[in-house]
Structures are given as C-alpha cells and as structure tokens.
Amino acid sequence: GAHMALAPRILELLSTNGQNNVKVFLGGIIPDEDVPQLKTMGITGIYGPGTSTEDIVREIRAAVLAEPAV
C-alpha cells in the first residue's frame, strides 16, 4: 500500500531536516505483514481500524515521555 512508499519518504525527509527525534505514528488499513518492516524503518506506532483511542493516547504519551528532554 501507499504506507510502504510514504513512510520511508517521511522518515527520510525528517532525517534530512535534522528531525531525528520526531516520533512517527501511522493509522489506517495496514496489513499485519507490513507492521514489522514499518517498525524497523522507524515508525513508532501503528494503529488499525477499531484501535481504541485510549490505547493510542497511552502509547503516544509513553513514547513522548520516554524521550530525554532536549
């Protein structure tokens, strides 16, 4: 799907602009078999349809709070 083309490009542009500490989260219809590759690329969180908003918020908070203050 488009996510396999867009995710690497987004990560590349962030890196090119010195934004290596930016967390990237994806949502939508993403095949289970693509999830490991996307995580290896550097995607922090991936959420399919029906994912609880509470789960998403909890994971984003955990990912952001895990970052050392700059």
GROMACS .gro file of N, CA and C in nm:
model
  210
    1GLY      N    1   0.082  -0.120   0.000
    1GLY     CA    2   0.000   0.000   0.000
    1GLY      C    3   0.085   0.125   0.000
    2ALA      N    4   0.017   0.236   0.000
    2ALA     CA    5   0.084   0.367  -0.003
    2ALA      C    6   0.175   0.386   0.118
    3HIS      N    7   0.137   0.326   0.231
    3HIS     CA    8   0.217   0.344   0.353
    3HIS      C    9   0.360   0.294   0.334
    4MET      N   10   0.379   0.193   0.251
    4MET     CA   11   0.514   0.139   0.231
    4MET      C   12   0.600   0.233   0.146
    5ALA      N   13   0.537   0.320   0.069
    5ALA     CA   14   0.612   0.421  -0.007
    5ALA      C   15   0.625   0.550   0.072
    6LEU      N   16   0.518   0.587   0.143
    6LEU     CA   17   0.519   0.716   0.213
    6LEU      C   18   0.602   0.713   0.341
    7ALA      N   19   0.595   0.606   0.417
    7ALA     CA   20   0.667   0.601   0.545
    7ALA      C   21   0.818   0.624   0.528
    8PRO      N   22   0.884   0.552   0.438
    8PRO     CA   23   1.029   0.577   0.423
    8PRO      C   24   1.058   0.719   0.380
    9ARG      N   25   0.973   0.775   0.295
    9ARG     CA   26   0.995   0.912   0.245
    9ARG      C   27   0.980   1.013   0.359
   10ILE      N   28   0.877   0.995   0.441
   10ILE     CA   29   0.857   1.085   0.556
   10ILE      C   30   0.976   1.077   0.649
   11LEU      N   31   1.021   0.956   0.680
   11LEU     CA   32   1.136   0.939   0.770
   11LEU      C   33   1.263   0.999   0.709
   12GLU      N   34   1.280   0.984   0.578
   12GLU     CA   35   1.396   1.040   0.509
   12GLU      C   36   1.395   1.193   0.516
   13LEU      N   37   1.278   1.253   0.491
   13LEU     CA   38   1.269   1.399   0.494
   13LEU      C   39   1.291   1.452   0.636
   14LEU      N   40   1.239   1.384   0.736
   14LEU     CA   41   1.263   1.426   0.873
   14LEU      C   42   1.412   1.421   0.904
   15SER      N   43   1.477   1.313   0.866
   15SER     CA   44   1.619   1.296   0.892
   15SER      C   45   1.702   1.403   0.819
   16THR      N   46   1.667   1.428   0.693
   16THR     CA   47   1.737   1.529   0.613
   16THR      C   48   1.728   1.666   0.678
   17ASN      N   49   1.616   1.691   0.746
   17ASN     CA   50   1.595   1.820   0.811
   17ASN      C   51   1.639   1.819   0.958
   18GLY      N   52   1.716   1.716   0.997
   18GLY     CA   53   1.769   1.711   1.132
   18GLY      C   54   1.666   1.678   1.239
   19GLN      N   55   1.554   1.623   1.198
   19GLN     CA   56   1.445   1.592   1.292
   19GLN      C   57   1.446   1.444   1.329
   20ASN      N   58   1.559   1.396   1.376
   20ASN     CA   59   1.573   1.253   1.407
   20ASN      C   60   1.500   1.212   1.534
   21ASN      N   61   1.456   1.309   1.614
   21ASN     CA   62   1.389   1.276   1.740
   21ASN      C   63   1.237   1.280   1.727
   22VAL      N   64   1.185   1.300   1.607
   22VAL     CA   65   1.041   1.307   1.585
   22VAL      C   66   0.984   1.166   1.580
   23LYS      N   67   0.879   1.143   1.658
   23LYS     CA   68   0.811   1.013   1.658
   23LYS      C   69   0.706   1.014   1.546
   24VAL      N   70   0.699   0.906   1.470
   24VAL     CA   71   0.602   0.896   1.361
   24VAL      C   72   0.505   0.781   1.392
   25PHE      N   73   0.377   0.814   1.385
   25PHE     CA   74   0.270   0.718   1.411
   25PHE      C   75   0.187   0.705   1.285
   26LEU      N   76   0.143   0.584   1.253
   26LEU     CA   77   0.059   0.559   1.136
   26LEU      C   78  -0.073   0.498   1.179
   27GLY      N   79  -0.175   0.529   1.104
   27GLY     CA   80  -0.304   0.467   1.129
   27GLY      C   81  -0.373   0.438   0.997
   28GLY      N   82  -0.458   0.338   0.998
   28GLY     CA   83  -0.533   0.304   0.878
   28GLY      C   84  -0.530   0.155   0.854
   29ILE      N   85  -0.563   0.118   0.734
   29ILE     CA   86  -0.566  -0.024   0.699
   29ILE      C   87  -0.426  -0.063   0.654
   30ILE      N   88  -0.354  -0.125   0.745
   30ILE     CA   89  -0.215  -0.164   0.720
   30ILE      C   90  -0.205  -0.314   0.743
   31PRO      N   91  -0.168  -0.388   0.639
   31PRO     CA   92  -0.158  -0.534   0.654
   31PRO      C   93  -0.061  -0.574   0.766
   32ASP      N   94  -0.100  -0.675   0.843
   32ASP     CA   95  -0.017  -0.721   0.954
   32ASP      C   96   0.126  -0.753   0.911
   33GLU      N   97   0.140  -0.807   0.789
   33GLU     CA   98   0.274  -0.845   0.745
   33GLU      C   99   0.365  -0.724   0.719
   34ASP      N  100   0.307  -0.604   0.704
   34ASP     CA  101   0.388  -0.484   0.681
   34ASP      C  102   0.436  -0.420   0.812
   35VAL      N  103   0.369  -0.453   0.923
   35VAL     CA  104   0.398  -0.387   1.051
   35VAL      C  105   0.545  -0.404   1.094
   36PRO      N  106   0.602  -0.526   1.094
   36PRO     CA  107   0.742  -0.538   1.138
   36PRO      C  108   0.839  -0.452   1.055
   37GLN      N  109   0.819  -0.450   0.923
   37GLN     CA  110   0.907  -0.372   0.837
   37GLN      C  111   0.893  -0.223   0.866
   38LEU      N  112   0.771  -0.176   0.888
   38LEU     CA  113   0.749  -0.034   0.919
   38LEU      C  114   0.815   0.002   1.052
   39LYS      N  115   0.804  -0.086   1.151
   39LYS     CA  116   0.868  -0.059   1.281
   39LYS      C  117   1.020  -0.056   1.266
   40THR      N  118   1.074  -0.147   1.183
   40THR     CA  119   1.219  -0.149   1.160
   40THR      C  120   1.265  -0.019   1.093
   41MET      N  121   1.182   0.035   1.004
   41MET     CA  122   1.214   0.162   0.938
   41MET      C  123   1.222   0.278   1.037
   42GLY      N  124   1.148   0.265   1.147
   42GLY     CA  125   1.149   0.372   1.246
   42GLY      C  126   1.012   0.427   1.282
   43ILE      N  127   0.905   0.363   1.235
   43ILE     CA  128   0.771   0.406   1.274
   43ILE      C  129   0.749   0.365   1.420
   44THR      N  130   0.704   0.458   1.502
   44THR     CA  131   0.690   0.433   1.646
   44THR      C  132   0.564   0.354   1.678
   45GLY      N  133   0.451   0.392   1.618
   45GLY     CA  134   0.325   0.325   1.648
   45GLY      C  135   0.241   0.308   1.523
   46ILE      N  136   0.169   0.198   1.517
   46ILE     CA  137   0.085   0.166   1.400
   46ILE      C  138  -0.050   0.121   1.454
   47TYR      N  139  -0.155   0.185   1.403
   47TYR     CA  140  -0.289   0.161   1.455
   47TYR      C  141  -0.387   0.132   1.343
   48GLY      N  142  -0.452   0.017   1.353
   48GLY     CA  143  -0.550  -0.023   1.253
   48GLY      C  144  -0.689   0.027   1.290
   49PRO      N  145  -0.784   0.005   1.200
   49PRO     CA  146  -0.922   0.046   1.226
   49PRO      C  147  -0.973  -0.021   1.354
   50GLY      N  148  -1.046   0.054   1.433
   50GLY     CA  149  -1.103   0.000   1.554
   50GLY      C  150  -1.012   0.006   1.675
   51THR      N  151  -0.890   0.058   1.657
   51THR     CA  152  -0.800   0.072   1.771
   51THR      C  153  -0.860   0.173   1.868
   52SER      N  154  -0.858   0.140   1.993
   52SER     CA  155  -0.914   0.229   2.095
   52SER      C  156  -0.833   0.358   2.105
   53THR      N  157  -0.904   0.470   2.111
   53THR     CA  158  -0.838   0.600   2.126
   53THR      C  159  -0.755   0.601   2.254
   54GLU      N  160  -0.805   0.538   2.358
   54GLU     CA  161  -0.730   0.533   2.484
   54GLU      C  162  -0.597   0.463   2.466
   55ASP      N  163  -0.596   0.354   2.389
   55ASP     CA  164  -0.470   0.282   2.362
   55ASP      C  165  -0.373   0.370   2.285
   56ILE      N  166  -0.423   0.441   2.185
   56ILE     CA  167  -0.338   0.528   2.103
   56ILE      C  168  -0.278   0.639   2.190
   57VAL      N  169  -0.362   0.705   2.269
   57VAL     CA  170  -0.314   0.813   2.356
   57VAL      C  171  -0.210   0.761   2.455
   58ARG      N  172  -0.236   0.646   2.515
   58ARG     CA  173  -0.142   0.588   2.612
   58ARG      C  174  -0.006   0.562   2.546
   59GLU      N  175  -0.008   0.504   2.425
   59GLU     CA  176   0.119   0.472   2.358
   59GLU      C  177   0.194   0.599   2.314
   60ILE      N  178   0.121   0.700   2.267
   60ILE     CA  179   0.187   0.824   2.227
   60ILE      C  180   0.249   0.891   2.349
   61ARG      N  181   0.172   0.897   2.458
   61ARG     CA  182   0.228   0.956   2.581
   61ARG      C  183   0.353   0.882   2.626
   62ALA      N  184   0.348   0.749   2.626
   62ALA     CA  185   0.464   0.668   2.669
   62ALA      C  186   0.584   0.696   2.579
   63ALA      N  187   0.561   0.704   2.447
   63ALA     CA  188   0.672   0.728   2.354
   63ALA      C  189   0.731   0.866   2.373
   64VAL      N  190   0.648   0.965   2.396
   64VAL     CA  191   0.696   1.102   2.413
   64VAL      C  192   0.768   1.117   2.548
   65LEU      N  193   0.710   1.060   2.651
   65LEU     CA  194   0.771   1.071   2.784
   65LEU      C  195   0.902   0.995   2.795
   66ALA      N  196   0.922   0.895   2.707
   66ALA     CA  197   1.046   0.817   2.708
   66ALA      C  198   1.163   0.896   2.652
   67GLU      N  199   1.132   1.005   2.579
   67GLU     CA  200   1.238   1.087   2.519
   67GLU      C  201   1.304   1.173   2.625
   68PRO      N  202   1.436   1.179   2.628
   68PRO     CA  203   1.502   1.271   2.719
   68PRO      C  204   1.474   1.415   2.677
   69ALA      N  205   1.464   1.504   2.772
   69ALA     CA  206   1.441   1.646   2.741
   69ALA      C  207   1.563   1.700   2.666
   70VAL      N  208   1.537   1.782   2.566
   70VAL     CA  209   1.646   1.836   2.483
   70VAL      C  210   1.684   1.974   2.534
   0.00000   0.00000   0.00000
